[in-house]
Short mmCIF file of C-alpha atoms and ligand atoms in Angstrom, two decimals:
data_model
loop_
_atom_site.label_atom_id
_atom_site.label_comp_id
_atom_site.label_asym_id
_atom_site.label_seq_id
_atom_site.Cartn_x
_atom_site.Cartn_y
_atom_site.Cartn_z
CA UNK A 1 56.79 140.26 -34.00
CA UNK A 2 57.58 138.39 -31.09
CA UNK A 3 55.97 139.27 -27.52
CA UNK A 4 55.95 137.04 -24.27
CA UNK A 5 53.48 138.51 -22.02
CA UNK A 6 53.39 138.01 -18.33
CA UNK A 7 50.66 136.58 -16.50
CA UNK A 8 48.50 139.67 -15.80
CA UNK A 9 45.16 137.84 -15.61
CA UNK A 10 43.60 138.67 -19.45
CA UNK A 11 40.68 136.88 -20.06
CA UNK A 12 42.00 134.22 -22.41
CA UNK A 13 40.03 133.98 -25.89
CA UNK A 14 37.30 131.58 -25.97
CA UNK A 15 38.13 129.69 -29.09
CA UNK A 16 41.16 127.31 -29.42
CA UNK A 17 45.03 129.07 -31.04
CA UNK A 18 46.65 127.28 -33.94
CA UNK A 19 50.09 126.68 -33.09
CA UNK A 20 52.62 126.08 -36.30
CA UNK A 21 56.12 124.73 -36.27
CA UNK A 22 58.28 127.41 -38.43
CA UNK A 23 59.17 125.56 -41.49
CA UNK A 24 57.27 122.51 -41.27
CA UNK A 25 53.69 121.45 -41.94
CA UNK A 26 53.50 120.54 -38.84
CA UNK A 27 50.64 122.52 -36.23
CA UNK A 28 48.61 121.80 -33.70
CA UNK A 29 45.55 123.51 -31.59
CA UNK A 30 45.71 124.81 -28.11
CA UNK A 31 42.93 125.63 -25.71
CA UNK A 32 42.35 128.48 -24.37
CA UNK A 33 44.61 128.60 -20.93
CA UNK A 34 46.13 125.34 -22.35
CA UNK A 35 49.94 124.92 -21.90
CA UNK A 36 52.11 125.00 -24.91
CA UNK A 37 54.43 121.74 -24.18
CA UNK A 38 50.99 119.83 -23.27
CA UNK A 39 49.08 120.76 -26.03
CA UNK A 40 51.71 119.87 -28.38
CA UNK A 41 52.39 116.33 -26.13
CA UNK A 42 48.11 115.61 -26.57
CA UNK A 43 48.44 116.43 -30.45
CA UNK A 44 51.54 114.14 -30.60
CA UNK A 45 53.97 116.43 -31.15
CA UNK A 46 56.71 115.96 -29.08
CA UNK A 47 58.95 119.04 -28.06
CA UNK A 48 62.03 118.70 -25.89
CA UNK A 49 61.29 118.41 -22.17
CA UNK A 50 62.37 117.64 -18.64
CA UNK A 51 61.19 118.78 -15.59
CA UNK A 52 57.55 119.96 -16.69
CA UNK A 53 57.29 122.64 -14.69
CA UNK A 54 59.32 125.05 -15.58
CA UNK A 55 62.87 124.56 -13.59
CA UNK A 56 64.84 123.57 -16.51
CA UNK A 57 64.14 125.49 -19.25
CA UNK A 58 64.53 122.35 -21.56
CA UNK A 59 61.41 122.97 -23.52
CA UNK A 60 62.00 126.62 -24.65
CA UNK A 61 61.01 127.48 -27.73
CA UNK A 62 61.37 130.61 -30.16
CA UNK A 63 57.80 132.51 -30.77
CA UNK A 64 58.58 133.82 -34.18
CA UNK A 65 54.89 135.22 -34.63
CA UNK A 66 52.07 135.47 -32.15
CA UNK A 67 51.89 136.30 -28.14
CA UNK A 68 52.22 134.04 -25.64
CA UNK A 69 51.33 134.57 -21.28
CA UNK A 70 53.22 133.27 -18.86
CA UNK A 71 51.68 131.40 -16.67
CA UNK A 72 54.48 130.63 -13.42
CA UNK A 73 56.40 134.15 -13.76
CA UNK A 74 58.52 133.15 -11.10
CA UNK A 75 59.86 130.10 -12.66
CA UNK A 76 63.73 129.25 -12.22
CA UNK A 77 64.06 128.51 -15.94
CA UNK A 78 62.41 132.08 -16.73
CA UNK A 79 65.44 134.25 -18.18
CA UNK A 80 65.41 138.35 -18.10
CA UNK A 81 66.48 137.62 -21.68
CA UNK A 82 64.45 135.25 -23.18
CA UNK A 83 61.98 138.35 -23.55
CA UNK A 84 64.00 139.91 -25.76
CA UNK A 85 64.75 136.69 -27.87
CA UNK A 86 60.94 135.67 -28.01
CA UNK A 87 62.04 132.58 -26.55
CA UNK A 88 59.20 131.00 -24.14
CA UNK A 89 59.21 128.16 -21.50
CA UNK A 90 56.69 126.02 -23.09
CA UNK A 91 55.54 124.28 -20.11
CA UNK A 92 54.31 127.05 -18.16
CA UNK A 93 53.51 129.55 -21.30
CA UNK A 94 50.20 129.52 -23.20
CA UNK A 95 49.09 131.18 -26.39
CA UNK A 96 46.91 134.61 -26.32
CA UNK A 97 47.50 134.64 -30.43
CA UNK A 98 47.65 131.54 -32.78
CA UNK A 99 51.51 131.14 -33.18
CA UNK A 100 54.46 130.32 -35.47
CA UNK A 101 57.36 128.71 -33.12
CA UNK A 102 60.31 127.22 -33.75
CA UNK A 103 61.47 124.66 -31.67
CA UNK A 104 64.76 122.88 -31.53
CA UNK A 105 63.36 119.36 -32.35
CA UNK A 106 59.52 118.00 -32.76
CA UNK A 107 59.51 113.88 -32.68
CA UNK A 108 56.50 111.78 -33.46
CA UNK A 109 56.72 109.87 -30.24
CA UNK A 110 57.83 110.95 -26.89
CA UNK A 111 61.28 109.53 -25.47
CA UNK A 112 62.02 106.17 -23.37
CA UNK A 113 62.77 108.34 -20.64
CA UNK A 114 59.53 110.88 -20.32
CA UNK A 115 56.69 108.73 -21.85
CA UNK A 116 54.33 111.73 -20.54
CA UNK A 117 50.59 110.77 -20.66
CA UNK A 118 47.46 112.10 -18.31
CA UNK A 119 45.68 110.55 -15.84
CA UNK A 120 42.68 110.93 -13.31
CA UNK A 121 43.45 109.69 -10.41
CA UNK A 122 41.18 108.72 -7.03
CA UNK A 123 42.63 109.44 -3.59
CA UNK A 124 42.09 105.76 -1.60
CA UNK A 125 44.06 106.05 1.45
CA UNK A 126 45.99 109.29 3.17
CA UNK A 127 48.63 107.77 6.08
CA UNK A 128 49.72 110.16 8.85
CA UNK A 129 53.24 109.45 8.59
CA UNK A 130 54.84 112.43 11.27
CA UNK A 131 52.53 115.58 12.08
CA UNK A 132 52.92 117.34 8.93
CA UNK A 133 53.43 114.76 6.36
CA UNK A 134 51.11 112.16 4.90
CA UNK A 135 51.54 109.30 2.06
CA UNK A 136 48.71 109.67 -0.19
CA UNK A 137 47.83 106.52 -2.48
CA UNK A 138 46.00 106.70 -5.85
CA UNK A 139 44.21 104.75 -8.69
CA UNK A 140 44.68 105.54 -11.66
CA UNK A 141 42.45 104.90 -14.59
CA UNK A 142 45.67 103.07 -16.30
CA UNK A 143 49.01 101.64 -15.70
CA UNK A 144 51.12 104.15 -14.54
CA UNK A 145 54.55 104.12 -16.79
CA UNK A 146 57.72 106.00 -14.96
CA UNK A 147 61.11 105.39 -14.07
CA UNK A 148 62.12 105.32 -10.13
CA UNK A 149 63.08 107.97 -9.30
CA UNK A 150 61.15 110.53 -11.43
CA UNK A 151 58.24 112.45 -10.73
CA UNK A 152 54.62 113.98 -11.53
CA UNK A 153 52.88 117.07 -12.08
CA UNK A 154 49.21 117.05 -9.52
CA UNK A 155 46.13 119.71 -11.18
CA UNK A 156 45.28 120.22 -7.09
CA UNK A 157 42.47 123.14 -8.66
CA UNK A 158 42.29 125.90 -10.96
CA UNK A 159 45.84 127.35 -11.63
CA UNK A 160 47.00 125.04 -8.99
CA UNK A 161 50.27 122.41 -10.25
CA UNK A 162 52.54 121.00 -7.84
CA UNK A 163 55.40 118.31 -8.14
CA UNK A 164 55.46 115.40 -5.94
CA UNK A 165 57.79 112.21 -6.99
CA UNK A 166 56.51 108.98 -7.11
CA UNK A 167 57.36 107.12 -4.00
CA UNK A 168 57.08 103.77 -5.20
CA UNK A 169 57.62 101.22 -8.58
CA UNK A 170 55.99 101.63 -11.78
CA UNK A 171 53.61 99.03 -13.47
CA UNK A 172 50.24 99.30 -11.78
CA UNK A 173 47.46 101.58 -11.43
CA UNK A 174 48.94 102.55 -7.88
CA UNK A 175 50.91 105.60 -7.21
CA UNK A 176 52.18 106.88 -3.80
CA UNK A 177 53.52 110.31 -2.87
CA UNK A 178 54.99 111.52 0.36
CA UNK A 179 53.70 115.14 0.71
CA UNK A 180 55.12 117.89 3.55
CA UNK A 181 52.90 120.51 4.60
CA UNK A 182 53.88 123.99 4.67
CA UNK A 183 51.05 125.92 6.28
CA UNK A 184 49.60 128.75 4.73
CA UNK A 185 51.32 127.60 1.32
CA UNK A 186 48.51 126.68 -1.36
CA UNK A 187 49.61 123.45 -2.88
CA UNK A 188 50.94 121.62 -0.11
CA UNK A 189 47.75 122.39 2.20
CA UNK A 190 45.63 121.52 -0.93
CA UNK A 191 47.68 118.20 -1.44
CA UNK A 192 48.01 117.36 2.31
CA UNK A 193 43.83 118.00 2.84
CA UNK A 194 43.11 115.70 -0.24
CA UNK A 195 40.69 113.27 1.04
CA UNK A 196 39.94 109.38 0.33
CA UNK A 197 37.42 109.50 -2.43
CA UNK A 198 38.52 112.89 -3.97
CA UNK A 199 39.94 113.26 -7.72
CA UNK A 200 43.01 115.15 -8.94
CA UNK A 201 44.57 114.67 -12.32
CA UNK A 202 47.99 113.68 -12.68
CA UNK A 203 50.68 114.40 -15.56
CA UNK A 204 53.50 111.25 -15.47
CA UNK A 205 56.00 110.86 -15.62
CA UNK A 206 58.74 113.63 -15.80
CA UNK A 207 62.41 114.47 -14.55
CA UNK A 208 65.42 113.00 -15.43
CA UNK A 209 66.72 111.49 -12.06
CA UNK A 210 65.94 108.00 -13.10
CA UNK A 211 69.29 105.09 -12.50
CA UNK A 212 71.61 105.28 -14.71
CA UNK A 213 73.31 101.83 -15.97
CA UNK A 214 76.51 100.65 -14.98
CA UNK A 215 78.30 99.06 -12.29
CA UNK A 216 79.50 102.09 -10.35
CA UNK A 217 78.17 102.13 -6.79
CA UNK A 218 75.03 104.61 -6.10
CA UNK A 219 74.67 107.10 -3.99
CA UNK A 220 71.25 108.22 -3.03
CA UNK A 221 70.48 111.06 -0.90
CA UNK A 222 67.40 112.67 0.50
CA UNK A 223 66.67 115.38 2.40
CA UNK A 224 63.32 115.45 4.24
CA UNK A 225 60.31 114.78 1.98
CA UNK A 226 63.46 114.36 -1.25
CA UNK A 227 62.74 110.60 0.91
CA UNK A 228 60.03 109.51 -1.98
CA UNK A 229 61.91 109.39 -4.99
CA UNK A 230 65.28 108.46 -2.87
CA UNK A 231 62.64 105.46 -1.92
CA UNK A 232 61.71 104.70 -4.87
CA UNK A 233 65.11 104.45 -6.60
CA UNK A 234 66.07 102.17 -3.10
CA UNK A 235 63.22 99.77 -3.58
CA UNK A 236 64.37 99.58 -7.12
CA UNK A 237 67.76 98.49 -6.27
CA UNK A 238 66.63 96.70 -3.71
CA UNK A 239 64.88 94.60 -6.77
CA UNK A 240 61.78 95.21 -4.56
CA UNK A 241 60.00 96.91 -7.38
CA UNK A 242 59.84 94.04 -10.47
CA UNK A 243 63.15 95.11 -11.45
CA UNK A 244 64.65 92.71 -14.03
CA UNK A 245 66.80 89.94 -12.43
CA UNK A 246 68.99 91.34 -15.16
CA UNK A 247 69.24 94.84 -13.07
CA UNK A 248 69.47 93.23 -9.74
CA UNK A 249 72.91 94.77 -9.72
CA UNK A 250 75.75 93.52 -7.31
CA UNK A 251 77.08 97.46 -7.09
CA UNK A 252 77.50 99.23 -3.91
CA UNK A 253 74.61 101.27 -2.65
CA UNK A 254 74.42 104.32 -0.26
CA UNK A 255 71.65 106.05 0.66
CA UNK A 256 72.31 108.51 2.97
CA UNK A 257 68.88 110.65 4.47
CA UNK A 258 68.82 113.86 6.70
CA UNK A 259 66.04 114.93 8.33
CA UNK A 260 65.17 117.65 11.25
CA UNK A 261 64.41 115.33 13.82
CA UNK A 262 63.41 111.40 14.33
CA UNK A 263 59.66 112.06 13.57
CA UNK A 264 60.81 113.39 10.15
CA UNK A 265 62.51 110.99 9.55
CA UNK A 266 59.47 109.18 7.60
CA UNK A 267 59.88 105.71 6.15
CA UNK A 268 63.26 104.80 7.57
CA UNK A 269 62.40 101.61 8.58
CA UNK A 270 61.65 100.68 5.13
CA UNK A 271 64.76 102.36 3.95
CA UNK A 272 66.74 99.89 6.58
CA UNK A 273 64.52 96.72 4.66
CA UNK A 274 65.53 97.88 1.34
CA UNK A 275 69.32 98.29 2.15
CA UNK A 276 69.30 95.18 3.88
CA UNK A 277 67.97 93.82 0.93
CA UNK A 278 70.80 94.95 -1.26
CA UNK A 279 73.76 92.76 -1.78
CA UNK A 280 76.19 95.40 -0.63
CA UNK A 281 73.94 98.27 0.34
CA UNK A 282 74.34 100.97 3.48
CA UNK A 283 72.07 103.12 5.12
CA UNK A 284 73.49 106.59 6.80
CA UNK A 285 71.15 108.73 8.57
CA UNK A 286 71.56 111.99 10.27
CA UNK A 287 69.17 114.19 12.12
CA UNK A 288 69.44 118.32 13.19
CA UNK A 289 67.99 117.71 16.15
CA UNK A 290 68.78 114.34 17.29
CA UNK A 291 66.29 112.14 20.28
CA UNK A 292 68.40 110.03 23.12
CA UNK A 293 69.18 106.90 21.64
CA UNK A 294 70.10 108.00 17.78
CA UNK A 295 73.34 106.20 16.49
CA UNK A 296 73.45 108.16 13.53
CA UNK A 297 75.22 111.41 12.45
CA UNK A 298 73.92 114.89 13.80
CA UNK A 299 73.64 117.57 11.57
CA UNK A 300 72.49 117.60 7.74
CA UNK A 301 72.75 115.07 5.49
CA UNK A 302 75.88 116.76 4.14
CA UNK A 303 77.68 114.98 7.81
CA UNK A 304 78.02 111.96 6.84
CA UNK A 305 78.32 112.16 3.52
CA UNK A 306 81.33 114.11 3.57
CA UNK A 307 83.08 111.81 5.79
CA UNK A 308 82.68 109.01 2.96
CA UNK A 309 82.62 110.88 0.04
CA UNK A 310 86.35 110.41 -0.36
CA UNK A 311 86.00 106.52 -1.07
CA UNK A 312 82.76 107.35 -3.40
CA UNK A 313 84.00 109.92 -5.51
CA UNK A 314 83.58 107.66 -8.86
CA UNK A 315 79.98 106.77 -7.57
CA UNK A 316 76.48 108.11 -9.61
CA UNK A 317 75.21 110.25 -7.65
CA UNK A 318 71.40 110.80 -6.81
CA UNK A 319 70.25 113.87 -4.97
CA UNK A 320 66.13 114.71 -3.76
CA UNK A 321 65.17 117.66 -1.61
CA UNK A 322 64.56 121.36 -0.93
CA UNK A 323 66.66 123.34 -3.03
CA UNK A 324 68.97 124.48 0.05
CA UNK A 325 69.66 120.75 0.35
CA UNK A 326 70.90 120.27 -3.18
CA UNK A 327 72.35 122.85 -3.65
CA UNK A 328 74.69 121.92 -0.35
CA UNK A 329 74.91 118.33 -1.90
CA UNK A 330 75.95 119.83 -4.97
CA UNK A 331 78.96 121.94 -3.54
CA UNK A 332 80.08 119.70 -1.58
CA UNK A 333 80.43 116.93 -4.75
CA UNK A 334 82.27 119.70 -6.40
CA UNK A 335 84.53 120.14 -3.77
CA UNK A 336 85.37 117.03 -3.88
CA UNK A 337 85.94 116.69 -8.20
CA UNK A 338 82.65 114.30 -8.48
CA UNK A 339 82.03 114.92 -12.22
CA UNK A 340 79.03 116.59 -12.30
CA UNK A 341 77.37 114.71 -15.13
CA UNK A 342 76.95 111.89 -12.49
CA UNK A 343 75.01 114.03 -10.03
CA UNK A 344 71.07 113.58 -10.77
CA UNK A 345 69.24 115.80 -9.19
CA UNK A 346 65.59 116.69 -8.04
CA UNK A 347 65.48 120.31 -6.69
CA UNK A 348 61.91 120.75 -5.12
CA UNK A 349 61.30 124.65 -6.04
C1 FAD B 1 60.62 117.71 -9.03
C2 FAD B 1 59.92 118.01 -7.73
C3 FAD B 1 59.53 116.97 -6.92
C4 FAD B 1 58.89 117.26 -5.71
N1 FAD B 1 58.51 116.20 -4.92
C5 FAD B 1 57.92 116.45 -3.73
C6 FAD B 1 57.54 115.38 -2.87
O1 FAD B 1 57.73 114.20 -3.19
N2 FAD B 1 56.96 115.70 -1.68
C7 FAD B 1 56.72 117.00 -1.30
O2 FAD B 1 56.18 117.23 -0.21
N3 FAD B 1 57.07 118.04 -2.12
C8 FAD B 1 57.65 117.79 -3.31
N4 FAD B 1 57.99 118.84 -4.13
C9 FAD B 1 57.67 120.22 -3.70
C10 FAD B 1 56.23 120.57 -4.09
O3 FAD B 1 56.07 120.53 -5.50
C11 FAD B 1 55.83 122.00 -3.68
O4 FAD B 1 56.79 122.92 -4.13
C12 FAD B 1 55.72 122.10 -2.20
O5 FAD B 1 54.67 121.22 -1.79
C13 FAD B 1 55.37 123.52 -1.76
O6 FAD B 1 54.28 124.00 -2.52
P1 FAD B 1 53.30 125.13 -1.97
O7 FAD B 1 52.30 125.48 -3.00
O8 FAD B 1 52.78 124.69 -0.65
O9 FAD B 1 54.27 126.37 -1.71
P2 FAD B 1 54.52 127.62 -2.68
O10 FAD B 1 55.48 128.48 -1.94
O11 FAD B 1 53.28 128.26 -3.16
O12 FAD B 1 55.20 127.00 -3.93
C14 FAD B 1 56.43 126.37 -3.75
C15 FAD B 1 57.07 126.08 -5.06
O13 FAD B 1 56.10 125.53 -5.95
C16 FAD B 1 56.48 125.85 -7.23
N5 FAD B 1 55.41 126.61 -7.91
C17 FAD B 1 54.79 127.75 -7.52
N6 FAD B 1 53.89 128.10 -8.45
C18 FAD B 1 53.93 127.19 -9.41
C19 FAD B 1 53.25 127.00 -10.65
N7 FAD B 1 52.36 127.87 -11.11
N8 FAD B 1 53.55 125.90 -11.37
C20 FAD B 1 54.49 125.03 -10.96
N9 FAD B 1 55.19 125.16 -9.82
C21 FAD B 1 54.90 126.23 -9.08
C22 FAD B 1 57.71 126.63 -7.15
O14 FAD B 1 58.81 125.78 -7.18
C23 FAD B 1 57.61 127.26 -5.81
O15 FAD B 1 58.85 127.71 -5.37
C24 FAD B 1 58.63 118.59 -5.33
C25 FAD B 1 59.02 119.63 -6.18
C26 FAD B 1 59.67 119.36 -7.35
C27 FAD B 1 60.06 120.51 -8.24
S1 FES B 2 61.31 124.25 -17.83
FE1 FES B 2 59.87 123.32 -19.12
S2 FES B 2 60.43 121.25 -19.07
FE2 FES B 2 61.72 122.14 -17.57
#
């Protein structure tokens, strides 16, 4: 029978569970404490996944036998019914009890999209880039392999796994993140004290907010430290980032960025080379709490994009921020009929 057993802090058992997909051959082992999904990624098994840490509910699987704990009770993708079903999010569950599960699909190799593999990484330099907000830069110990645009899971300690999206291109050992600080909140304070010389590892890459193909214009929008991916994906089109003369696209590009006030308003001027760089490319700002001197919009990011949503309505959409943010974005598209299978999305808790 079927249990999923909240996180209540039981000493896990010392030796590893055997974990066996219902009507195949196919099993692997998982350490004690272990996640499911990674387990089954390090054994090459590869489940369905998106977001990685449990805010899409993508990787659920049905426990048919065994006991599972969950490990991030509070997760969005976490369902009062799933319980009931013996269905599990796999990313944030591990096994107390070896396991029969059946899963929707198990593929030998992981997908173009989410190549997910794990990495050590060295802190080398932490920029002050406003009060509460830093760039942190890290080696790797190989090539990092993403998509702009997507993002990583940090091990910042024991029990301790925080998203932060890549803030610029793929294809070398370097990876940047843009962290906020939210005193008194563990993972940000542990991310924003990491020091030069310090060592975290680092799952890569996951999400699904990666450019889509085509020649409809882009719209990318950020609100406050939502700025790294939106980055990313700009230095991408910007063709900044080793993209492909064949993707150096001629489309239109927005990127529209809110922030509270000028200070926050972190990497702008970069944002102004990388639209500048575009063929047809446009930068809209907007700040709550504008300084003397702004020439942008006042307000939230939702300002100006409303005023031009009208003449971008068939645009891909590309939206990175707190979840009040996106969740404004998001209405907003609706109101205006955007199709909502163009609107890519990064929710940040
Ligand atoms: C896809 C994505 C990309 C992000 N990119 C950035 C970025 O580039 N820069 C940036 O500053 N922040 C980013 N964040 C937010 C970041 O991951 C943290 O949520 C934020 O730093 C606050 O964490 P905290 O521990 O300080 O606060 P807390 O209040 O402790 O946690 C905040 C949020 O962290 C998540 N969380 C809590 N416990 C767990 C757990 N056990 N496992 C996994 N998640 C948990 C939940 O979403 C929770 O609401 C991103 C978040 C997501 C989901
Ligand atoms: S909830 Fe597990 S991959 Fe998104």
């Amino acid at each position: 029978m079927t249990a999923s057993v909240p996180a209540t802090g039981t000493a896990a058992a010392a030796r590893p569970h055997r974990v066996t997909l219902a009507g195949t051959d196919r099993s692997f082992d998982v350490a004690p404490g272990e996640r499911l999904l990674g387990a089954a990624r390090r054994a090459g098994v590869w489940l369905p996944y998106e977001c990685g840490w449990g805010g899409c509910g993508t990787c659920k699987v049905q426990v048919v036998e065994g006991t599972t704990q969950l490990l991030f009770e509070a997760a969005p993708a976490v369902d009062p019914r799933d319980a009931r079903r013996g269905r599990v999010v796999a990313c944030q569950s591990a096994p107390t009890s070896d396991l029969v599960v059946k899963a929707p699909r198990a593929d030998d190799v992981p997908t173009p999209e989410r190549p997910t593999r794990d990495h050590r990484a060295r802190l080398e330099t932490r920029e002050e880039l406003a009060p509460d907000i830093v760039r942190l830069r890290l080696r790797l110990d190989r090539e990092a392999v993403y998509r702009p645009g997507q993002h990583a899971v940090l091990g910042l300690g024991p029990g301790l796994r925080r998203c932060y999206s890549m803030a610029g291109p793929p294809g070398s050992t370097e990876v940047s993140f843009v962290v906020k600080r939210y005193p008194g909140r563990p993972g940000s304070e542990r991310a924003f004290a990491l020091a030069p010389g310090e060592e975290v590892d680092v799952e890569l890459p996951y999400g699904d907010m990666w450019l889509r193909d085509g020649d409809r214009p882009a719209v990318l929008v950020a609100g406050g430290t939502g700025i790294s991916a939106i980055s990313a994906l700009a230095q991408h089109l910007a063709g900044q980032a080793g993209t492909p003369a064949a993707e150096r696209v001629s489309r239109p590009v927005h990127v529209f960025y809110g922030a509270a006030t000028r200070a926050e308003l972190v990497c702008w001027d970069e944002l102004v080379e990388h639209t500048a760089a575009m063929p047809d490319g446009h930068l809209h700002g907007a700040l709550v709490t504008p300084d003397a001197g702004w020439g942008g919009a006042v307000g939230f990011v939702t300002e100006p994009l409303a005023d031009r949503l009208p003449a971008l309505g068939d645009a891909d959409f590309y939206v990175a921020g707190p979840p009040v943010m996106t969740d404004a974005v998001t209405a907003l598209l609706r109101t205006h009929g955007v199709q909502l299978d163009r609107v890519h999305h990064d929710s940040f808790g």
